[in-house]
Coordinates of C-alpha atoms in Angstrom, one line a residue:
Chain A
X1 CA -41.7 3.3 28.7
X2 CA -40.8 0.8 31.5
X3 CA -43.7 -0.8 33.3
X4 CA -41.7 -2.6 35.9
X5 CA -39.5 -1.2 38.6
X6 CA -35.9 -0.8 37.3
X7 CA -34.6 -2.3 40.5
X8 CA -35.2 -6.1 40.8
X9 CA -37.1 -7.0 44.0
X10 CA -38.6 -3.6 44.6
X11 CA -42.2 -3.5 43.4
X12 CA -43.2 0.1 44.3
X13 CA -43.2 2.7 41.6
X14 CA -40.0 4.7 41.5
X15 CA -40.4 7.9 43.5
X16 CA -38.1 10.4 45.2
X17 CA -38.5 13.7 47.1
X18 CA -35.5 15.1 45.3
X19 CA -36.1 17.5 42.3
X20 CA -35.9 15.3 39.2
X21 CA -36.1 15.9 35.5
X22 CA -39.3 14.1 34.4
X23 CA -39.1 12.3 31.0
X24 CA -40.8 13.9 28.1
X25 CA -44.0 12.0 27.3
X26 CA -44.7 12.3 23.6
X27 CA -47.7 9.9 23.4
X28 CA -50.0 10.9 26.2
X29 CA -51.4 14.1 24.8
X30 CA -54.9 12.8 25.2
X31 CA -56.6 15.3 27.4
X32 CA -57.5 18.8 26.5
X33 CA -55.4 20.2 29.3
X34 CA -52.2 18.8 27.7
X35 CA -52.9 20.8 24.6
X36 CA -53.1 24.1 26.5
X37 CA -49.4 24.8 25.9
X38 CA -49.6 24.0 22.2
X39 CA -52.6 26.3 21.8
X40 CA -50.9 29.1 23.7
X41 CA -47.9 28.5 21.5
X42 CA -49.9 28.7 18.3
X43 CA -51.6 31.9 19.4
X44 CA -48.4 33.9 20.1
X45 CA -47.5 36.5 17.5
X46 CA -44.3 36.3 15.6
X47 CA -42.7 39.4 17.2
X48 CA -42.7 37.7 20.5
X49 CA -40.3 35.0 19.2
X50 CA -38.1 37.6 17.7
X51 CA -38.0 39.4 21.1
X52 CA -37.3 36.1 22.9
X53 CA -34.5 35.4 20.4
X54 CA -32.9 38.9 21.1
X55 CA -33.2 38.3 24.9
X56 CA -31.4 34.9 24.5
X57 CA -28.7 36.5 22.5
X58 CA -28.0 39.3 25.0
X59 CA -28.3 37.0 28.0
X60 CA -24.6 36.0 28.3
X61 CA -23.7 39.7 28.2
X62 CA -26.3 40.5 30.8
X63 CA -25.2 37.7 33.1
X64 CA -21.6 38.7 32.7
X65 CA -22.4 42.3 33.6
X66 CA -24.6 41.2 36.5
X67 CA -22.0 38.7 37.8
X68 CA -19.3 41.2 37.6
X69 CA -17.0 38.5 36.1
X70 CA -15.7 39.9 32.8
X71 CA -14.1 38.2 29.9
X72 CA -10.8 39.9 30.8
X73 CA -11.0 38.2 34.2
X74 CA -11.7 34.9 32.5
X75 CA -8.6 35.3 30.3
X76 CA -6.6 36.3 33.3
X77 CA -7.7 33.0 34.9
X78 CA -6.7 31.1 31.8
X79 CA -3.3 32.9 31.9
X80 CA -2.8 31.8 35.5
X81 CA -3.6 28.2 34.8
X82 CA -1.7 28.1 31.5
X83 CA 1.6 26.6 32.8
X84 CA -0.4 23.9 34.7
X85 CA -2.6 22.8 31.8
X86 CA 0.3 22.9 29.3
X87 CA 3.0 21.1 31.3
X88 CA 0.8 18.8 33.2
X89 CA -1.8 18.4 30.4
X90 CA -0.9 18.9 26.8
X91 CA 2.5 17.5 27.5
X92 CA 0.8 14.2 28.2
X93 CA -1.3 14.5 25.0
X94 CA 2.0 14.7 23.1
X95 CA 3.6 11.9 25.1
X96 CA 0.6 9.6 24.7
X97 CA 0.3 10.3 21.0
X98 CA 4.0 9.8 20.5
X99 CA 4.3 6.5 22.2
X100 CA 1.0 5.2 20.9
X101 CA 2.2 6.0 17.4
X102 CA 5.6 4.4 18.0
X103 CA 4.1 1.1 19.3
X104 CA 1.2 1.2 16.8
X105 CA 3.7 1.7 13.9
X106 CA 6.0 -1.2 15.1
X107 CA 3.1 -3.6 15.6
X108 CA 1.3 -2.3 12.5
X109 CA 4.2 -2.8 10.2
X110 CA 4.7 -6.4 11.4
X111 CA 0.9 -7.0 11.1
X112 CA 0.8 -5.4 7.6
X113 CA 3.6 -7.6 6.4
X114 CA 1.9 -10.7 7.9
X115 CA -1.2 -9.7 6.0
X116 CA 0.5 -10.2 2.6
X117 CA 2.2 -13.4 3.6
X118 CA 1.6 -16.3 1.1
X119 CA 1.1 -18.6 4.1
X120 CA -2.6 -18.7 5.1
X121 CA -1.7 -19.6 8.7
X122 CA 0.0 -16.2 9.1
X123 CA -2.2 -14.1 6.7
X124 CA -5.6 -14.9 8.0
X125 CA -5.0 -14.3 11.7
X126 CA -3.3 -11.0 10.8
X127 CA -6.3 -10.0 8.7
X128 CA -8.7 -10.9 11.5
X129 CA -6.8 -8.9 14.1
X130 CA -6.5 -5.9 11.7
X131 CA -10.2 -5.9 10.9
X132 CA -11.2 -6.2 14.6
X133 CA -9.2 -3.3 15.8
X134 CA -9.8 -1.2 12.7
X135 CA -13.5 -1.4 13.2
X136 CA -13.8 -0.9 16.9
X137 CA -14.6 2.4 18.6
X138 CA -11.5 3.8 20.0
X139 CA -13.2 4.7 23.3
X140 CA -14.3 1.1 23.9
X141 CA -10.7 -0.1 23.3
X142 CA -9.5 2.5 25.7
X143 CA -12.0 1.5 28.4
X144 CA -11.1 -2.2 28.0
X145 CA -7.4 -1.6 28.2
X146 CA -7.6 0.9 31.1
X147 CA -9.8 -1.3 33.1
X148 CA -8.2 -4.6 32.2
X149 CA -4.6 -3.7 32.8
X150 CA -3.5 -3.7 36.4
X151 CA -2.5 -0.4 38.0
X152 CA 0.6 -1.9 39.4
X153 CA 2.6 -5.1 39.0
X154 CA 4.4 -6.8 41.8
X155 CA 7.6 -8.6 41.2
X156 CA 8.3 -10.1 44.7
X157 CA 9.2 -7.0 46.7
X158 CA 9.3 -4.5 43.9
X159 CA 6.1 -2.9 42.8
X160 CA 6.0 -1.3 39.4
X161 CA 3.2 1.2 39.1
X162 CA 1.6 1.6 35.7
X163 CA 0.6 5.3 35.3
X164 CA -2.7 5.9 33.6
X165 CA -1.1 7.5 30.6
X166 CA 0.9 4.4 29.9
X167 CA -2.3 2.4 29.8
X168 CA -3.8 5.1 27.5
X169 CA -0.8 4.5 25.2
X170 CA -1.6 0.8 25.0
X171 CA -5.3 1.5 24.4
X172 CA -4.7 4.0 21.6
X173 CA -1.9 2.0 20.0
X174 CA -4.3 -0.8 19.1
X175 CA -6.5 1.0 16.6
X176 CA -3.3 2.7 15.2
X177 CA -1.7 -0.7 14.8
X178 CA -4.7 -1.9 12.8
X179 CA -4.8 1.2 10.6
X180 CA -1.0 1.2 10.0
X181 CA -1.3 -2.5 9.1
X182 CA -3.8 -1.5 6.4
X183 CA -1.6 1.4 5.2
X184 CA 1.3 -1.1 4.8
X185 CA -0.8 -3.7 3.0
X186 CA -2.3 -1.0 0.7
X187 CA 1.1 0.5 -0.1
X188 CA 2.6 -2.9 -0.9
X189 CA -0.4 -3.8 -3.1
X190 CA -0.1 -0.4 -4.9
X191 CA 3.3 -1.3 -6.3
X192 CA 2.7 -2.5 -9.9
X193 CA 2.8 -6.3 -10.3
X194 CA 5.4 -5.7 -13.0
X195 CA 7.9 -4.9 -10.3
X196 CA 7.4 -8.4 -8.7
X197 CA 7.6 -10.0 -12.1
X198 CA 10.8 -8.2 -13.0
X199 CA 12.4 -9.1 -9.7
X200 CA 11.2 -12.7 -10.1
X201 CA 12.7 -12.9 -13.6
X202 CA 16.0 -11.8 -12.2
X203 CA 15.9 -14.8 -9.8
X204 CA 15.2 -12.7 -6.7
X205 CA 13.6 -14.7 -3.8
X206 CA 10.3 -13.4 -2.4
X207 CA 12.1 -12.0 0.7
X208 CA 14.7 -10.2 -1.5
X209 CA 12.0 -8.8 -3.7
X210 CA 10.0 -7.5 -0.8
X211 CA 12.9 -5.9 1.1
X212 CA 15.0 -4.6 -1.8
X213 CA 12.5 -3.8 -4.5
X214 CA 9.0 -3.4 -3.1
X215 CA 9.4 -1.9 0.4
X216 CA 11.8 0.9 -0.6
X217 CA 9.1 2.0 -3.1
X218 CA 6.4 1.7 -0.5
X219 CA 8.1 3.8 2.1
X220 CA 7.4 7.1 0.4
X221 CA 3.8 6.2 -0.3
X222 CA 3.3 5.3 3.4
X223 CA 4.5 8.6 4.9
X224 CA 1.5 10.8 4.1
X225 CA -1.1 8.3 5.4
X226 CA 1.1 7.6 8.4
X227 CA 1.3 11.3 9.3
X228 CA -2.4 11.6 8.8
X229 CA -3.0 8.8 11.3
X230 CA -0.7 10.6 13.7
X231 CA -2.8 13.8 13.5
X232 CA -6.0 11.8 14.0
X233 CA -4.4 10.0 17.0
X234 CA -3.3 13.3 18.6
X235 CA -6.8 14.6 18.2
X236 CA -8.2 11.5 19.8
X237 CA -6.0 11.7 22.9
X238 CA -8.7 13.9 24.8
X239 CA -10.8 10.7 24.8
X240 CA -8.5 9.7 27.7
X241 CA -10.2 12.4 29.8
X242 CA -13.3 10.2 30.1
X243 CA -11.1 7.7 31.9
X244 CA -9.5 10.2 34.2
X245 CA -6.1 10.2 32.6
X246 CA -4.4 13.6 33.2
X247 CA -4.2 15.5 30.0
X248 CA -5.2 18.8 28.5
X249 CA -9.0 18.5 28.8
X250 CA -8.9 16.9 32.3
X251 CA -6.7 19.6 33.6
X252 CA -8.8 22.4 31.9
X253 CA -11.9 21.0 33.7
X254 CA -10.0 20.9 37.0
X255 CA -8.9 24.5 36.5
X256 CA -12.4 25.6 35.7
X257 CA -13.6 23.8 38.9
X258 CA -10.9 25.5 40.9
X259 CA -12.2 28.8 39.6
X260 CA -15.7 28.1 41.0
X261 CA -17.0 26.6 37.8
X262 CA -17.8 30.0 36.3
X263 CA -19.6 29.5 33.0
X264 CA -17.6 32.4 31.5
X265 CA -14.5 30.2 31.7
X266 CA -15.9 27.6 29.4
X267 CA -15.2 29.4 26.1
X268 CA -11.7 30.6 27.0
X269 CA -10.5 27.3 28.4
X270 CA -12.0 24.9 25.9
X271 CA -11.4 27.4 23.1
X272 CA -7.7 27.4 24.1
X273 CA -7.6 23.6 24.1
X274 CA -9.0 23.7 20.6
X275 CA -6.4 26.2 19.5
X276 CA -3.5 24.1 21.0
X277 CA -4.6 21.0 19.2
X278 CA -5.1 23.0 16.0
X279 CA -1.7 24.6 16.3
X280 CA -0.2 21.1 16.8
X281 CA -2.1 19.2 14.1
X282 CA -2.5 21.8 11.4
X283 CA 1.2 21.9 10.4
X284 CA 1.2 18.1 10.2
X285 CA -1.9 18.2 8.0
X286 CA -0.3 20.8 5.7
X287 CA 3.0 18.7 5.5
X288 CA 0.9 15.6 4.7
X289 CA -0.7 17.3 1.8
X290 CA 2.5 18.7 0.6
X291 CA 4.2 15.3 0.7
X292 CA 1.3 13.7 -0.9
X293 CA 1.5 16.1 -3.8
X294 CA 5.2 15.7 -4.1
X295 CA 5.1 11.9 -4.1
X296 CA 2.1 11.8 -6.4
X297 CA 4.1 13.2 -9.4
X298 CA 6.7 10.5 -9.5
X299 CA 5.8 6.9 -10.0
Chain B
X1 CA 17.8 -31.3 -10.0
X2 CA 17.6 -33.6 -13.1
X3 CA 19.3 -31.9 -16.0
X4 CA 19.4 -35.0 -18.2
X5 CA 23.0 -34.2 -18.9
X6 CA 22.0 -31.5 -21.4
X7 CA 24.5 -30.7 -24.1
X8 CA 24.7 -27.9 -26.7
X9 CA 23.6 -30.3 -29.4
X10 CA 20.2 -30.7 -27.8
X11 CA 17.4 -28.1 -27.9
X12 CA 18.1 -25.4 -25.3
X13 CA 14.3 -24.9 -24.9
X14 CA 12.1 -27.8 -25.6
X15 CA 8.3 -27.3 -25.5
X16 CA 6.1 -30.3 -25.7
X17 CA 2.3 -30.3 -25.8
X18 CA 1.9 -27.4 -23.4
X19 CA -1.6 -26.7 -22.1
X20 CA -2.4 -23.6 -20.0
X21 CA -5.7 -22.3 -18.7
X22 CA -6.7 -19.3 -16.7
X23 CA -9.8 -20.6 -14.9
X24 CA -12.1 -22.0 -17.6
X25 CA -10.3 -20.1 -20.4
X26 CA -7.8 -22.4 -22.2
X27 CA -5.0 -20.1 -23.5
X28 CA -2.5 -22.7 -24.8
X29 CA -3.9 -25.8 -26.4
X30 CA -1.0 -28.1 -27.0
X31 CA 2.0 -26.2 -28.2
X32 CA 5.2 -27.9 -29.2
X33 CA 8.5 -26.7 -30.6
X34 CA 12.2 -26.7 -30.0
X35 CA 14.8 -23.9 -29.9
X36 CA 18.4 -24.6 -30.5
X37 CA 21.3 -22.7 -28.9
X38 CA 22.0 -19.4 -30.6
X39 CA 18.7 -19.5 -32.5
X40 CA 16.5 -16.5 -32.8
X41 CA 12.8 -17.4 -32.7
X42 CA 9.9 -15.0 -33.2
X43 CA 6.4 -15.7 -32.1
X44 CA 3.8 -13.7 -33.9
X45 CA 0.0 -13.8 -33.9
X46 CA -3.1 -11.8 -33.2
X47 CA -3.8 -10.4 -29.7
X48 CA -5.0 -13.0 -27.2
X49 CA -3.5 -15.9 -29.1
X50 CA -1.4 -16.9 -26.1
X51 CA 2.1 -15.7 -27.3
X52 CA 2.9 -13.8 -24.1
X53 CA 1.6 -16.5 -21.9
X54 CA 3.8 -19.0 -23.6
X55 CA 6.9 -17.0 -23.2
X56 CA 6.1 -16.3 -19.5
X57 CA 5.7 -20.0 -18.9
X58 CA 9.3 -20.6 -20.0
X59 CA 10.7 -18.8 -16.9
X60 CA 7.9 -20.1 -14.7
X61 CA 6.2 -16.7 -14.2
X62 CA 3.1 -18.6 -15.2
X63 CA 2.6 -22.3 -14.5
X64 CA 1.3 -24.8 -17.0
X65 CA -1.4 -27.5 -16.5
X66 CA -0.1 -30.1 -18.9
X67 CA 2.9 -30.9 -21.0
X68 CA 6.5 -30.2 -20.6
X69 CA 8.9 -27.3 -21.0
X70 CA 12.6 -28.1 -20.7
X71 CA 15.2 -25.4 -20.4
X72 CA 18.7 -26.8 -20.7
X73 CA 17.2 -30.1 -19.6
X74 CA 15.5 -28.6 -16.5
X75 CA 11.8 -29.5 -16.4
X76 CA 9.8 -26.3 -15.7
X77 CA 6.5 -28.2 -15.2
X78 CA 7.6 -29.7 -11.9
X79 CA 6.4 -29.0 -8.4
X80 CA 9.9 -29.2 -7.0
X81 CA 11.4 -26.9 -9.7
X82 CA 14.1 -24.6 -8.4
X83 CA 12.8 -21.4 -9.9
X84 CA 15.8 -19.4 -9.0
X85 CA 18.2 -21.7 -10.8
X86 CA 15.9 -21.6 -13.9
X87 CA 15.6 -17.9 -13.8
X88 CA 19.4 -17.4 -13.6
X89 CA 19.6 -19.1 -17.0
X90 CA 16.6 -17.2 -18.6
X91 CA 16.6 -13.4 -18.9
X92 CA 13.3 -11.6 -19.6
X93 CA 12.4 -8.2 -20.9
X94 CA 8.9 -6.9 -20.5
X95 CA 6.6 -4.6 -22.5
X96 CA 6.4 -2.1 -19.6
X97 CA 10.2 -2.2 -18.9
X98 CA 9.5 -2.7 -15.2
X99 CA 12.7 -0.9 -14.1
X100 CA 13.1 -0.3 -10.4
X101 CA 12.1 3.3 -10.2
X102 CA 14.0 4.0 -6.9
X103 CA 17.4 3.0 -8.4
X104 CA 19.5 4.6 -11.1
X105 CA 20.1 3.0 -14.5
X106 CA 23.5 1.7 -13.3
X107 CA 22.1 0.4 -10.0
X108 CA 19.3 -1.3 -11.9
X109 CA 21.8 -3.3 -13.8
X110 CA 24.1 -4.0 -10.8
X111 CA 21.5 -5.0 -8.2
X112 CA 20.6 -8.5 -9.3
X113 CA 24.2 -9.8 -9.8
X114 CA 25.3 -8.4 -6.4
X115 CA 22.2 -9.5 -4.4
X116 CA 21.3 -12.7 -6.2
X117 CA 24.6 -14.0 -7.6
X118 CA 26.6 -12.5 -4.8
X119 CA 29.3 -11.3 -7.2
X120 CA 31.8 -8.7 -6.0
X121 CA 30.4 -5.1 -6.4
X122 CA 33.6 -3.9 -8.1
X123 CA 33.5 -6.5 -10.8
X124 CA 29.8 -6.1 -11.3
X125 CA 30.1 -2.4 -11.7
X126 CA 32.7 -2.8 -14.4
X127 CA 30.5 -5.3 -16.2
X128 CA 27.4 -3.1 -15.7
X129 CA 29.3 -0.1 -17.3
X130 CA 30.2 -2.3 -20.3
X131 CA 26.6 -3.4 -20.7
X132 CA 25.3 0.2 -20.5
X133 CA 27.8 1.0 -23.2
X134 CA 26.7 -2.0 -25.2
X135 CA 23.1 -0.8 -25.2
X136 CA 24.4 2.7 -26.2
X137 CA 23.5 4.5 -23.0
X138 CA 26.8 5.8 -21.8
X139 CA 26.3 9.0 -19.9
X140 CA 22.9 7.9 -18.5
X141 CA 24.4 5.7 -15.8
X142 CA 23.2 7.9 -13.0
X143 CA 19.8 8.8 -14.4
X144 CA 16.7 7.4 -12.7
X145 CA 14.2 5.5 -14.9
X146 CA 11.7 8.4 -14.6
X147 CA 14.2 10.7 -16.4
X148 CA 14.7 8.3 -19.3
X149 CA 12.6 7.9 -22.4
X150 CA 10.7 4.7 -23.0
X151 CA 13.4 3.4 -25.5
X152 CA 16.2 4.2 -23.1
X153 CA 14.4 2.5 -20.2
X154 CA 13.8 -0.6 -22.3
X155 CA 17.5 -0.7 -23.2
X156 CA 18.4 -0.4 -19.5
X157 CA 16.0 -3.3 -18.9
X158 CA 17.8 -5.4 -21.5
X159 CA 21.2 -4.5 -19.9
X160 CA 19.7 -5.5 -16.5
X161 CA 18.8 -8.9 -17.8
X162 CA 22.1 -9.4 -19.5
X163 CA 24.0 -8.6 -16.3
X164 CA 22.8 -12.0 -15.0
X165 CA 24.6 -13.8 -17.8
X166 CA 21.6 -15.6 -19.1
X167 CA 21.8 -18.3 -21.7
X168 CA 18.4 -17.4 -23.2
X169 CA 16.7 -14.0 -23.5
X170 CA 12.9 -13.7 -23.7
X171 CA 11.4 -10.5 -25.1
X172 CA 7.7 -10.0 -24.5
X173 CA 6.5 -7.4 -26.9
X174 CA 9.3 -5.1 -25.9
X175 CA 8.6 -2.4 -28.5
X176 CA 4.8 -2.4 -28.1
X177 CA 4.7 0.5 -25.6
X178 CA 7.3 2.6 -27.5
X179 CA 7.0 5.6 -29.9
X180 CA 7.8 4.6 -33.5
X181 CA 11.0 6.7 -33.4
X182 CA 12.4 4.9 -30.3
X183 CA 11.4 1.4 -31.5
X184 CA 14.4 1.3 -33.8
X185 CA 17.0 1.9 -31.0
X186 CA 15.7 -1.1 -29.1
X187 CA 15.5 -3.3 -32.1
X188 CA 19.1 -2.5 -33.0
X189 CA 20.1 -3.5 -29.4
X190 CA 18.3 -6.8 -29.8
X191 CA 19.9 -7.4 -33.2
X192 CA 23.4 -6.8 -31.7
X193 CA 22.6 -9.4 -29.1
X194 CA 21.4 -11.9 -31.7
X195 CA 24.5 -11.4 -33.7
X196 CA 26.6 -12.1 -30.7
X197 CA 25.0 -15.5 -30.6
X198 CA 22.5 -15.1 -27.8
X199 CA 19.5 -17.4 -27.9
X200 CA 16.5 -15.1 -28.2
X201 CA 12.8 -15.7 -28.1
X202 CA 10.7 -12.7 -29.1
X203 CA 7.0 -12.1 -29.1
X204 CA 6.6 -9.2 -31.5
X205 CA 4.4 -7.3 -33.8
X206 CA 7.3 -5.9 -35.8
X207 CA 7.0 -8.1 -38.9
X208 CA 9.9 -6.3 -40.7
X209 CA 12.2 -6.9 -37.8
X210 CA 11.1 -10.5 -37.4
X211 CA 11.8 -11.1 -41.1
X212 CA 15.2 -9.6 -40.7
X213 CA 16.4 -11.2 -37.5
X214 CA 14.6 -14.5 -37.0
X215 CA 15.9 -17.9 -37.8
X216 CA 12.4 -19.4 -37.3
X217 CA 9.0 -17.8 -37.1
X218 CA 6.0 -19.3 -35.3
X219 CA 2.5 -18.0 -35.9
X220 CA 0.0 -18.8 -33.1
X221 CA -3.7 -18.3 -33.1
X222 CA -6.2 -19.3 -30.4
X223 CA -3.7 -21.3 -28.4
X224 CA -2.1 -23.4 -31.2
X225 CA 0.7 -23.0 -33.6
X226 CA -0.9 -22.6 -37.0
X227 CA 2.1 -22.2 -39.2
X228 CA 5.9 -22.0 -38.8
X229 CA 9.0 -21.8 -40.9
X230 CA 12.1 -19.7 -41.7
X231 CA 11.2 -16.1 -42.6
X232 CA 11.7 -16.5 -46.3
X233 CA 9.2 -19.3 -46.7
X234 CA 6.9 -18.1 -43.9
X235 CA 6.3 -14.7 -45.4
X236 CA 6.3 -15.6 -49.1
X237 CA 4.5 -18.9 -49.1
X238 CA 2.1 -19.0 -46.2
X239 CA -0.3 -21.9 -46.7
X240 CA -2.8 -21.5 -43.9
X241 CA -5.8 -19.2 -44.4
X242 CA -5.5 -17.6 -41.0
X243 CA -1.8 -16.8 -41.5
X244 CA -2.5 -15.3 -44.8
X245 CA -5.3 -13.2 -43.4
X246 CA -3.1 -12.0 -40.5
X247 CA -0.2 -11.2 -42.8
X248 CA -2.4 -9.3 -45.2
X249 CA -3.7 -7.2 -42.4
X250 CA -0.4 -6.4 -40.9
X251 CA 2.0 -6.1 -43.9

């Protein structure tokens, strides 16, 4: 669509001698020549499309046979790389999710309690922070934190390196913090107001009511959503691969590259990654549902 | 805190020209009456007449816009009111019991004296067991509220309030959420309490009970006291049309 050169100061039309993918031009179907393909397409019989479909379907098998690289070999490659992508990769997914959850929970609980403060000066900033981080794309937060945090800090002579995964922890703990903050606020608000009134009528202060009456009742209600957020966070850790943090997906890609980028490796490697995440998150999801059911009965 | 050197001979609760609004809706439109120590007062009236609001204003769960409520000489309508001091004198029981569901019956009774009054746990436990016995729930000390019937929960709630040694007890439609069979056990508990000389203010729909227990009955409608008197004259010789109509519907 652009009329001008995309590079300021260069007036000639963009051109290159390298093979490039031309953009699809949907409007300029003016001349009859441009319609040739459409006419040819319209004149083809139906059986030809069926034939083409069959050819496409058998293509992977044909290439595998022609390439001499079988699925067995692909899985052997996976088996060879397994220790590498698990210990150097998935291990970091778990570590990142664990620490991001830990920090996110600590900050989130504080922020959640601030959100129900009777003092406007505490409540409103807490609400703003919560809403900002709750409604931002996780990837953008990750980008900002990874690029904004220094990769090493110097204290005089000592230099402390900050590994990428630590930055990923900070990046991912922000949206977790905001969501846990909402979980805490929601749990506190879900306690019937009669509990506050009963405690008030027994001369409890607000602090005592909150810590001795309300929060012990909230605790159970917060566990299922908290676990749910942990599962979501774990499944979001592969986002870090876009920033070069070493984790399961990054290392899977590196392994595939080391195996000459064979397309047959895509399904085994990424399918395995899927399976690992599923095996890790599914029990959490089941436990969440079980706990939700158990806590739902008693009020 | 000004207590005006309150003595037993003065009203323990003194309500003067109380006005209370929720937004534009005026619920109480100038209510005045006194309650003497040891008196049992029943407030009756149709739904929405402001009975519950009035009783909740006495321990400052609701604030009032105009007028004065004095409890043992403490002015409740006061920005600098020490609510905690007031609430140590006034116990309250709610329609929905509002027991703490994560604590056993005994713990429900013991919590406030230990945490709020800082009494020694051993003494509080002895007192709490006496109270549980007093409300006829011996054997249920270790049951959680969820395991108790409505009537039993309500009696634990009464014991919980009494554990704070209040001078006045407020009962806000305490039998309204109960089955007809369990209403009686709660009413018997309140009657015991009244006979022990506790000052009680009840909002109730149990006319028979009000007639039996009350020293004085107030009938409220649309935010004002329409008629009042001791039970004998109140029920037999009601003068006001609205009172008559209400009584004819309910009796």
